[in-house]
mmCIF file of C-alpha atoms in Angstrom:
data_model
loop_
_atom_site.group_PDB
_atom_site.id
_atom_site.type_symbol
_atom_site.label_atom_id
_atom_site.label_comp_id
_atom_site.label_asym_id
_atom_site.label_seq_id
_atom_site.Cartn_x
_atom_site.Cartn_y
_atom_site.Cartn_z
ATOM 1 C CA MET A 1 -50.421 -21.193 1.556
ATOM 2 C CA ALA A 2 -49.321 -17.871 2.984
ATOM 3 C CA GLU A 3 -45.594 -16.790 2.442
ATOM 4 C CA THR A 4 -43.381 -17.076 5.582
ATOM 5 C CA PRO A 5 -42.416 -13.708 6.634
ATOM 6 C CA LYS A 6 -38.585 -12.851 5.978
ATOM 7 C CA GLU A 7 -36.670 -12.521 9.167
ATOM 8 C CA PRO A 8 -34.709 -9.395 9.581
ATOM 9 C CA GLY A 9 -31.269 -9.954 9.511
ATOM 10 C CA GLY A 10 -29.699 -7.068 11.600
ATOM 11 C CA LYS A 11 -31.483 -7.762 15.048
ATOM 12 C CA PRO A 12 -29.898 -10.132 17.329
ATOM 13 C CA ASP A 13 -31.826 -13.358 18.048
ATOM 14 C CA ALA A 14 -32.886 -14.450 21.659
ATOM 15 C CA ASP A 15 -29.457 -15.588 22.561
ATOM 16 C CA GLY A 16 -27.909 -12.278 21.397
ATOM 17 C CA ARG A 17 -26.416 -13.673 18.182
ATOM 18 C CA THR A 18 -26.579 -12.030 14.815
ATOM 19 C CA LYS A 19 -27.096 -14.378 11.730
ATOM 20 C CA LEU A 20 -26.748 -13.041 8.372
ATOM 21 C CA ARG A 21 -27.513 -14.676 4.973
ATOM 22 C CA MET A 22 -25.018 -13.282 2.393
ATOM 23 C CA GLN A 23 -24.953 -14.155 -1.344
ATOM 24 C CA THR A 24 -21.864 -13.804 -3.118
ATOM 25 C CA ALA A 25 -21.238 -12.944 -6.681
ATOM 26 C CA PHE A 26 -18.129 -15.163 -6.979
ATOM 27 C CA ASN A 27 -17.773 -18.846 -6.893
ATOM 28 C CA PRO A 28 -16.526 -19.660 -3.413
ATOM 29 C CA GLY A 29 -14.029 -22.187 -4.836
ATOM 30 C CA ILE A 30 -12.223 -19.918 -7.133
ATOM 31 C CA SER A 31 -9.029 -17.981 -6.461
ATOM 32 C CA VAL A 32 -8.962 -14.591 -4.827
ATOM 33 C CA LEU A 33 -12.564 -13.695 -5.380
ATOM 34 C CA GLY A 34 -14.091 -16.779 -4.062
ATOM 35 C CA GLU A 35 -11.340 -17.163 -1.298
ATOM 36 C CA ALA A 36 -12.063 -13.616 -0.165
ATOM 37 C CA SER A 37 -15.656 -14.223 0.664
ATOM 38 C CA ARG A 38 -14.663 -17.272 2.877
ATOM 39 C CA GLN A 39 -11.876 -15.277 4.477
ATOM 40 C CA PHE A 40 -14.366 -12.624 5.473
ATOM 41 C CA ILE A 41 -16.885 -14.821 6.859
ATOM 42 C CA THR A 42 -14.251 -16.807 8.958
ATOM 43 C CA ALA A 43 -12.848 -13.522 10.172
ATOM 44 C CA VAL A 44 -16.266 -12.151 11.370
ATOM 45 C CA LYS A 45 -17.050 -15.377 13.372
ATOM 46 C CA THR A 46 -13.547 -15.575 14.981
ATOM 47 C CA MET A 47 -13.420 -11.840 15.834
ATOM 48 C CA SER A 48 -17.070 -12.072 17.313
ATOM 49 C CA ALA A 49 -16.241 -15.305 19.072
ATOM 50 C CA GLY A 50 -19.343 -16.755 17.231
ATOM 51 C CA MET A 51 -21.721 -14.080 18.154
ATOM 52 C CA VAL A 52 -21.925 -12.900 14.475
ATOM 53 C CA SER A 53 -22.242 -15.595 11.833
ATOM 54 C CA ILE A 54 -22.720 -15.312 8.266
ATOM 55 C CA LYS A 55 -24.271 -18.044 5.996
ATOM 56 C CA MET A 56 -22.860 -17.763 2.530
ATOM 57 C CA LEU A 57 -25.312 -18.399 -0.344
ATOM 58 C CA GLU A 58 -23.504 -19.224 -3.661
ATOM 59 C CA ALA A 59 -23.878 -16.987 -6.758
ATOM 60 C CA GLY A 60 -27.362 -17.245 -8.162
ATOM 61 C CA ALA A 61 -28.792 -19.038 -4.979
ATOM 62 C CA LYS A 62 -31.638 -16.508 -4.477
ATOM 63 C CA ALA A 63 -31.216 -14.075 -7.408
ATOM 64 C CA PRO A 64 -29.043 -13.761 -10.586
ATOM 65 C CA THR A 65 -25.829 -11.829 -9.740
ATOM 66 C CA ALA A 66 -26.931 -8.904 -11.804
ATOM 67 C CA ASP A 67 -30.084 -8.582 -9.718
ATOM 68 C CA LEU A 68 -28.320 -8.932 -6.273
ATOM 69 C CA LEU A 69 -29.038 -5.231 -5.196
ATOM 70 C CA ASP A 70 -32.668 -5.765 -5.637
ATOM 71 C CA ALA A 71 -32.374 -9.072 -3.610
ATOM 72 C CA VAL A 72 -30.882 -7.275 -0.705
ATOM 73 C CA LEU A 73 -33.460 -4.496 -0.993
ATOM 74 C CA ASN A 74 -36.305 -6.974 -1.165
ATOM 75 C CA GLY A 75 -35.096 -8.819 1.903
ATOM 76 C CA ASP A 76 -34.445 -11.929 0.056
ATOM 77 C CA VAL A 77 -30.885 -11.973 1.378
ATOM 78 C CA ASP A 78 -29.418 -9.980 4.296
ATOM 79 C CA ALA A 79 -26.208 -9.023 2.497
ATOM 80 C CA ALA A 80 -24.123 -9.222 -0.617
ATOM 81 C CA PHE A 81 -20.489 -9.653 -1.343
ATOM 82 C CA THR A 82 -19.995 -8.414 -4.904
ATOM 83 C CA SER A 83 -18.551 -5.990 -7.338
ATOM 84 C CA PRO A 84 -19.790 -2.369 -7.800
ATOM 85 C CA SER A 85 -20.197 -2.976 -11.629
ATOM 86 C CA TYR A 86 -23.456 -4.768 -11.117
ATOM 87 C CA ALA A 87 -24.913 -2.011 -8.964
ATOM 88 C CA ALA A 88 -23.678 0.567 -11.656
ATOM 89 C CA ALA A 89 -26.701 -0.543 -13.788
ATOM 90 C CA LYS A 90 -28.703 1.662 -11.451
ATOM 91 C CA MET A 91 -26.053 4.089 -10.349
ATOM 92 C CA PRO A 92 -23.442 4.453 -13.288
ATOM 93 C CA ALA A 93 -20.957 6.532 -11.227
ATOM 94 C CA LEU A 94 -20.218 3.295 -9.349
ATOM 95 C CA LEU A 95 -18.334 2.291 -12.500
ATOM 96 C CA VAL A 96 -15.397 4.484 -11.301
ATOM 97 C CA PHE A 97 -14.906 1.962 -8.580
ATOM 98 C CA SER A 98 -14.878 -1.128 -10.867
ATOM 99 C CA SER A 99 -14.599 -1.393 -14.539
ATOM 100 C CA LEU A 100 -12.682 1.849 -15.212
ATOM 101 C CA PRO A 101 -10.669 1.726 -18.478
ATOM 102 C CA PHE A 102 -6.983 2.829 -17.486
ATOM 103 C CA GLY A 103 -8.011 3.228 -14.056
ATOM 104 C CA PRO A 104 -6.187 3.092 -10.740
ATOM 105 C CA THR A 105 -4.130 0.048 -9.441
ATOM 106 C CA PRO A 106 -5.273 -1.875 -6.485
ATOM 107 C CA GLU A 107 -2.931 0.228 -4.201
ATOM 108 C CA GLU A 108 -4.158 3.470 -5.632
ATOM 109 C CA TYR A 109 -7.788 2.493 -5.093
ATOM 110 C CA VAL A 110 -7.264 1.736 -1.415
ATOM 111 C CA ALA A 111 -5.386 4.888 -0.893
ATOM 112 C CA TRP A 112 -8.247 7.026 -2.423
ATOM 113 C CA MET A 113 -10.698 5.092 -0.612
ATOM 114 C CA ILE A 114 -9.081 5.409 2.827
ATOM 115 C CA ALA A 115 -6.900 8.738 2.491
ATOM 116 C CA GLY A 116 -8.923 10.605 -0.013
ATOM 117 C CA GLU A 117 -12.642 11.227 -0.634
ATOM 118 C CA GLY A 118 -13.266 7.760 -2.409
ATOM 119 C CA GLY A 119 -14.813 6.269 0.769
ATOM 120 C CA ARG A 120 -17.310 9.153 1.068
ATOM 121 C CA PHE A 121 -18.465 9.136 -2.618
ATOM 122 C CA HIS A 122 -18.702 5.359 -2.306
ATOM 123 C CA HIS A 123 -20.888 5.570 0.829
ATOM 124 C CA ASP A 124 -23.020 8.333 -0.619
ATOM 125 C CA LEU A 125 -23.876 6.639 -3.878
ATOM 126 C CA TYR A 126 -24.790 3.298 -2.336
ATOM 127 C CA ASP A 127 -26.827 5.261 0.268
ATOM 128 C CA LYS A 128 -28.996 6.769 -2.570
ATOM 129 C CA LEU A 129 -29.653 3.174 -3.542
ATOM 130 C CA GLY A 130 -30.836 2.200 0.052
ATOM 131 C CA VAL A 131 -27.828 0.218 1.103
ATOM 132 C CA HIS A 132 -24.798 0.694 3.373
ATOM 133 C CA ALA A 133 -21.658 -0.566 1.563
ATOM 134 C CA VAL A 134 -18.210 -1.295 2.827
ATOM 135 C CA MET A 135 -15.111 -1.911 0.864
ATOM 136 C CA CYS A 136 -14.334 -5.465 1.512
ATOM 137 C CA GLY A 137 -11.529 -6.499 -0.893
ATOM 138 C CA VAL A 138 -9.938 -5.336 -3.995
ATOM 139 C CA ALA A 139 -9.432 -7.478 -7.095
ATOM 140 C CA GLY A 140 -6.195 -7.143 -9.226
ATOM 141 C CA SER A 141 -5.725 -6.484 -12.683
ATOM 142 C CA GLU A 142 -7.692 -8.608 -15.318
ATOM 143 C CA ALA A 143 -6.451 -10.168 -18.326
ATOM 144 C CA GLY A 144 -7.103 -8.330 -21.555
ATOM 145 C CA GLY A 145 -9.067 -11.324 -22.831
ATOM 146 C CA TRP A 146 -9.171 -14.474 -24.954
ATOM 147 C CA PHE A 147 -9.231 -13.858 -28.671
ATOM 148 C CA ARG A 148 -9.614 -16.460 -31.598
ATOM 149 C CA ASN A 149 -7.497 -14.380 -33.982
ATOM 150 C CA GLU A 150 -4.450 -12.077 -33.467
ATOM 151 C CA MET A 151 -5.272 -8.521 -32.889
ATOM 152 C CA ARG A 152 -2.521 -6.546 -35.141
ATOM 153 C CA SER A 153 -4.537 -3.406 -35.276
ATOM 154 C CA VAL A 154 -7.997 -1.928 -33.872
ATOM 155 C CA ALA A 155 -9.209 -2.686 -37.694
ATOM 156 C CA ASP A 156 -9.017 -6.481 -36.689
ATOM 157 C CA LEU A 157 -11.906 -5.822 -34.157
ATOM 158 C CA LYS A 158 -14.399 -4.999 -36.662
ATOM 159 C CA GLY A 159 -17.153 -7.534 -36.976
ATOM 160 C CA LEU A 160 -16.031 -9.655 -34.031
ATOM 161 C CA ARG A 161 -18.676 -10.794 -31.474
ATOM 162 C CA VAL A 162 -16.995 -9.891 -28.179
ATOM 163 C CA ARG A 163 -17.924 -10.286 -24.639
ATOM 164 C CA TYR A 164 -16.797 -7.189 -22.877
ATOM 165 C CA ALA A 165 -18.687 -5.223 -20.486
ATOM 166 C CA GLY A 166 -19.378 -1.532 -19.327
ATOM 167 C CA LEU A 167 -17.358 1.383 -20.567
ATOM 168 C CA ALA A 168 -14.714 -0.974 -22.267
ATOM 169 C CA GLY A 169 -17.445 -2.563 -24.177
ATOM 170 C CA GLU A 170 -18.372 0.960 -25.557
ATOM 171 C CA VAL A 171 -14.803 1.529 -26.345
ATOM 172 C CA LEU A 172 -14.561 -1.655 -28.519
ATOM 173 C CA ALA A 173 -17.823 -1.070 -30.023
ATOM 174 C CA ARG A 174 -16.465 2.129 -31.623
ATOM 175 C CA PHE A 175 -13.941 0.004 -33.382
ATOM 176 C CA GLY A 176 -16.745 -2.176 -35.000
ATOM 177 C CA ALA A 177 -16.871 -4.834 -32.417
ATOM 178 C CA GLU A 178 -20.326 -6.448 -31.687
ATOM 179 C CA ILE A 179 -20.596 -6.555 -27.759
ATOM 180 C CA VAL A 180 -22.259 -9.556 -26.431
ATOM 181 C CA THR A 181 -23.931 -9.739 -23.020
ATOM 182 C CA LEU A 182 -23.449 -12.917 -21.455
ATOM 183 C CA GLN A 183 -23.602 -14.321 -17.792
ATOM 184 C CA PRO A 184 -20.503 -15.406 -16.284
ATOM 185 C CA GLY A 185 -21.355 -19.181 -16.600
ATOM 186 C CA GLU A 186 -22.051 -18.784 -20.295
ATOM 187 C CA VAL A 187 -18.607 -17.207 -21.464
ATOM 188 C CA PHE A 188 -16.655 -20.482 -21.550
ATOM 189 C CA TYR A 189 -19.341 -22.527 -23.597
ATOM 190 C CA LYS A 190 -20.042 -19.569 -26.054
ATOM 191 C CA LEU A 191 -16.311 -19.371 -26.914
ATOM 192 C CA GLN A 192 -16.095 -23.192 -27.092
ATOM 193 C CA GLN A 193 -18.987 -23.392 -29.441
ATOM 194 C CA GLY A 194 -17.774 -20.679 -31.595
ATOM 195 C CA LYS A 195 -20.551 -18.354 -30.902
ATOM 196 C CA ILE A 196 -18.362 -15.408 -29.709
ATOM 197 C CA ASP A 197 -15.035 -14.567 -31.056
ATOM 198 C CA ALA A 198 -13.440 -13.250 -28.056
ATOM 199 C CA ALA A 199 -14.166 -12.596 -24.333
ATOM 200 C CA GLU A 200 -12.643 -10.972 -21.351
ATOM 201 C CA PHE A 201 -13.406 -12.677 -18.000
ATOM 202 C CA SER A 202 -11.231 -12.053 -15.116
ATOM 203 C CA MET A 203 -7.854 -12.472 -13.420
ATOM 204 C CA PRO A 204 -5.570 -15.067 -14.694
ATOM 205 C CA SER A 205 -6.149 -17.395 -11.634
ATOM 206 C CA VAL A 206 -9.833 -17.368 -12.187
ATOM 207 C CA ASP A 207 -9.446 -17.935 -15.953
ATOM 208 C CA ARG A 208 -7.335 -20.798 -15.022
ATOM 209 C CA ALA A 209 -9.991 -22.367 -12.689
ATOM 210 C CA LEU A 210 -12.488 -22.094 -15.446
ATOM 211 C CA GLY A 211 -10.470 -23.782 -17.917
ATOM 212 C CA PHE A 212 -9.927 -21.223 -20.450
ATOM 213 C CA ASP A 213 -6.688 -22.397 -21.587
ATOM 214 C CA LYS A 214 -8.245 -25.464 -23.093
ATOM 215 C CA LEU A 215 -9.790 -23.503 -25.963
ATOM 216 C CA SER A 216 -6.604 -22.818 -27.853
ATOM 217 C CA LEU A 217 -7.306 -19.019 -27.905
ATOM 218 C CA ILE A 218 -4.640 -16.172 -27.793
ATOM 219 C CA TYR A 219 -4.374 -14.527 -24.389
ATOM 220 C CA TYR A 220 -3.846 -10.720 -24.430
ATOM 221 C CA PHE A 221 -2.502 -8.521 -21.989
ATOM 222 C CA PRO A 222 -2.736 -5.957 -20.166
ATOM 223 C CA GLY A 223 -6.181 -5.725 -18.979
ATOM 224 C CA TRP A 224 -6.568 -1.971 -19.812
ATOM 225 C CA HIS A 225 -10.285 -2.281 -19.321
ATOM 226 C CA GLN A 226 -9.990 -3.062 -15.605
ATOM 227 C CA PRO A 227 -6.693 -2.554 -13.899
ATOM 228 C CA ALA A 228 -8.384 -2.974 -10.647
ATOM 229 C CA SER A 229 -11.824 -3.323 -8.971
ATOM 230 C CA LEU A 230 -13.135 -2.957 -5.530
ATOM 231 C CA ILE A 231 -15.103 -5.769 -3.846
ATOM 232 C CA ASP A 232 -18.032 -4.701 -1.784
ATOM 233 C CA PHE A 233 -20.142 -6.014 1.165
ATOM 234 C CA TYR A 234 -23.521 -4.200 1.637
ATOM 235 C CA MET A 235 -26.697 -4.538 3.598
ATOM 236 C CA ARG A 236 -29.900 -2.623 3.315
ATOM 237 C CA LYS A 237 -29.716 0.316 5.325
ATOM 238 C CA ASP A 238 -32.248 -0.293 8.085
ATOM 239 C CA LYS A 239 -30.907 -3.710 8.602
ATOM 240 C CA TRP A 240 -27.419 -2.312 8.894
ATOM 241 C CA GLU A 241 -28.618 0.254 11.402
ATOM 242 C CA GLU A 242 -30.407 -2.551 13.525
ATOM 243 C CA LEU A 243 -26.904 -4.000 14.278
ATOM 244 C CA PRO A 244 -25.337 -3.053 17.527
ATOM 245 C CA PRO A 245 -22.694 -0.350 16.887
ATOM 246 C CA GLU A 246 -19.837 -2.808 17.955
ATOM 247 C CA ARG A 247 -20.841 -5.337 15.288
ATOM 248 C CA ARG A 248 -20.963 -2.910 12.594
ATOM 249 C CA ALA A 249 -17.512 -1.854 13.554
ATOM 250 C CA LEU A 250 -16.557 -5.535 13.664
ATOM 251 C CA ILE A 251 -17.789 -5.991 10.148
ATOM 252 C CA GLU A 252 -15.994 -3.067 8.836
ATOM 253 C CA THR A 253 -12.725 -4.120 10.568
ATOM 254 C CA ALA A 254 -13.065 -7.628 9.083
ATOM 255 C CA CYS A 255 -13.490 -5.959 5.668
ATOM 256 C CA ARG A 256 -10.385 -3.781 6.179
ATOM 257 C CA ALA A 257 -8.509 -7.070 6.848
ATOM 258 C CA ASN A 258 -9.904 -8.504 3.865
ATOM 259 C CA VAL A 259 -8.640 -5.682 1.650
ATOM 260 C CA THR A 260 -5.158 -6.380 3.060
ATOM 261 C CA TRP A 261 -5.445 -10.025 2.360
ATOM 262 C CA THR A 262 -6.555 -9.592 -1.145
ATOM 263 C CA LEU A 263 -3.884 -6.982 -1.939
ATOM 264 C CA ALA A 264 -1.244 -9.565 -0.844
ATOM 265 C CA ARG A 265 -3.025 -12.633 -2.477
ATOM 266 C CA ALA A 266 -3.845 -11.529 -5.717
ATOM 267 C CA PRO A 267 -0.338 -10.882 -7.478
ATOM 268 C CA VAL A 268 0.949 -14.289 -5.983
ATOM 269 C CA GLU A 269 -1.884 -16.171 -7.472
ATOM 270 C CA GLN A 270 -1.582 -14.327 -10.886
ATOM 271 C CA ALA A 271 2.078 -15.192 -11.183
ATOM 272 C CA ARG A 272 1.230 -18.976 -10.404
ATOM 273 C CA ALA A 273 -1.559 -19.057 -13.111
ATOM 274 C CA MET A 274 0.657 -17.368 -15.674
ATOM 275 C CA GLU A 275 3.486 -19.957 -15.151
ATOM 276 C CA TYR A 276 0.774 -22.648 -15.594
ATOM 277 C CA PHE A 277 -0.458 -21.235 -18.825
ATOM 278 C CA ARG A 278 3.210 -21.024 -20.091
ATOM 279 C CA LYS A 279 3.642 -24.571 -19.294
ATOM 280 C CA GLN A 280 0.257 -25.507 -21.143
ATOM 281 C CA GLY A 281 1.464 -23.742 -24.129
ATOM 282 C CA VAL A 282 -1.013 -21.007 -24.081
ATOM 283 C CA VAL A 283 -0.108 -18.244 -26.618
ATOM 284 C CA ILE A 284 0.318 -14.989 -24.540
ATOM 285 C CA ARG A 285 0.440 -11.609 -26.391
ATOM 286 C CA VAL A 286 0.862 -8.069 -25.432
ATOM 287 C CA TRP A 287 -1.491 -5.667 -27.068
ATOM 288 C CA PRO A 288 0.468 -3.701 -29.957
ATOM 289 C CA ALA A 289 1.384 -0.109 -28.982
ATOM 290 C CA SER A 290 -0.692 1.288 -31.655
ATOM 291 C CA VAL A 291 -3.754 -0.611 -30.304
ATOM 292 C CA MET A 292 -3.133 0.353 -26.717
ATOM 293 C CA GLU A 293 -2.820 4.012 -27.726
ATOM 294 C CA ALA A 294 -6.227 3.781 -29.694
ATOM 295 C CA PHE A 295 -7.727 2.170 -26.663
ATOM 296 C CA ARG A 296 -6.464 4.803 -24.365
ATOM 297 C CA GLU A 297 -7.721 7.779 -26.515
ATOM 298 C CA THR A 298 -11.153 6.184 -27.256
ATOM 299 C CA SER A 299 -11.316 5.439 -23.409
ATOM 300 C CA SER A 300 -10.716 9.003 -22.767
ATOM 301 C CA ASP A 301 -13.550 10.029 -25.236
ATOM 302 C CA VAL A 302 -16.017 7.543 -23.765
ATOM 303 C CA LEU A 303 -15.277 8.660 -20.213
ATOM 304 C CA ARG A 304 -15.635 12.281 -20.987
ATOM 305 C CA GLU A 305 -18.921 11.670 -22.591
ATOM 306 C CA GLN A 306 -20.302 9.786 -19.588
ATOM 307 C CA ALA A 307 -19.150 12.685 -17.439
ATOM 308 C CA ASP A 308 -20.974 15.185 -19.651
ATOM 309 C CA LYS A 309 -24.185 13.468 -19.230
ATOM 310 C CA ASP A 310 -23.870 12.269 -15.472
ATOM 311 C CA PRO A 311 -22.835 14.750 -13.043
ATOM 312 C CA GLU A 312 -22.209 12.183 -10.186
ATOM 313 C CA PHE A 313 -19.982 10.347 -12.603
ATOM 314 C CA LYS A 314 -18.083 13.476 -13.416
ATOM 315 C CA ALA A 315 -17.618 14.452 -9.753
ATOM 316 C CA VAL A 316 -16.343 11.135 -8.564
ATOM 317 C CA LEU A 317 -14.135 10.833 -11.692
ATOM 318 C CA ASP A 318 -12.645 14.314 -11.260
ATOM 319 C CA ASP A 319 -11.941 13.634 -7.655
ATOM 320 C CA LEU A 320 -10.027 10.283 -8.324
ATOM 321 C CA ARG A 321 -7.843 11.784 -10.992
ATOM 322 C CA GLN A 322 -7.080 14.896 -8.916
ATOM 323 C CA PHE A 323 -6.004 12.553 -6.050
ATOM 324 C CA LEU A 324 -3.990 10.301 -7.960
ATOM 325 C CA ASP A 325 -1.745 13.168 -9.154
ATOM 326 C CA GLY A 326 0.033 13.304 -5.880
ATOM 327 C CA PRO A 327 0.751 9.627 -5.089
ATOM 328 C CA ARG A 328 1.832 9.119 -8.709
ATOM 329 C CA ALA A 329 4.217 11.997 -8.523
ATOM 330 C CA TRP A 330 5.585 10.466 -5.390
ATOM 331 C CA LYS A 331 6.110 7.098 -7.051
ATOM 332 C CA ARG A 332 7.972 8.679 -9.844
ATOM 333 C CA LEU A 333 10.331 10.308 -7.556
ATOM 334 C CA VAL A 334 11.229 7.325 -5.335
ATOM 335 C CA ARG A 335 10.901 4.388 -7.403
ATOM 336 C CA PRO A 336 14.385 3.189 -8.432
#
């Protein structure tokens, strides 16, 4: 039987309506990340009076989350709602917009994207991959992770099987940790079964939804490996360009509203989650100062080495750092 041709997602149908199939990287039921995908879809439908509708496909529906970029490029889905960290497998400079150790706060990311050159770099990097991307949310700081044993010094990391990703994984590997790559759905069960010794996953509100508090592990803070991360909406370039200009503007405006919503929502949800964890008796620890200093120094080494071998990564990282000097100096001056 011949394969049914894939319908182009950008062109309006006979009734003038635009219908898009968007796969999300996040469980739609979870706090902040999942909520943000639903908020965005509702905003697009409402603002367009139903002329633009987005059908959400759950994580893994058409492709594994790690392969979502290819799914968009192949036309298996029209759009993605995801983290830049997944596309960073093909474009490492995108790590600057996601899992950047000791990186910007959510507010600093947004300032750089809108008032600095972040938006241009973001657009140009994705453009090289064949998609048009729009910042469509910002995730707050993650927790430092769940550990079976107390981490008194970096020496305690030696030999541990740890689920950490990206540049932060390289940092821990330099202290002797064995970095284990797992799909999101595997992390809880691997910890439960004792097949890994520690794992970072997400923000506390997401960790709560997935039941990590039931594992009797030690919960470490802060999430030095990811103080914040962008959430992106993207479509294949030709499908994006087929959209009428006013509908492209509508989607971009809905994404901008989603950024505001996530900035407001995330801190509130984390506070509630932490209150819940304390009531459940979860052991919460702050990394010892010596451990944090070692993480910071080694992160600097890892980032410098990545910049030395990747000019695009270096250009983006240098611009971000230069931009942040101004806002941070202003904050020091005016914060009581």
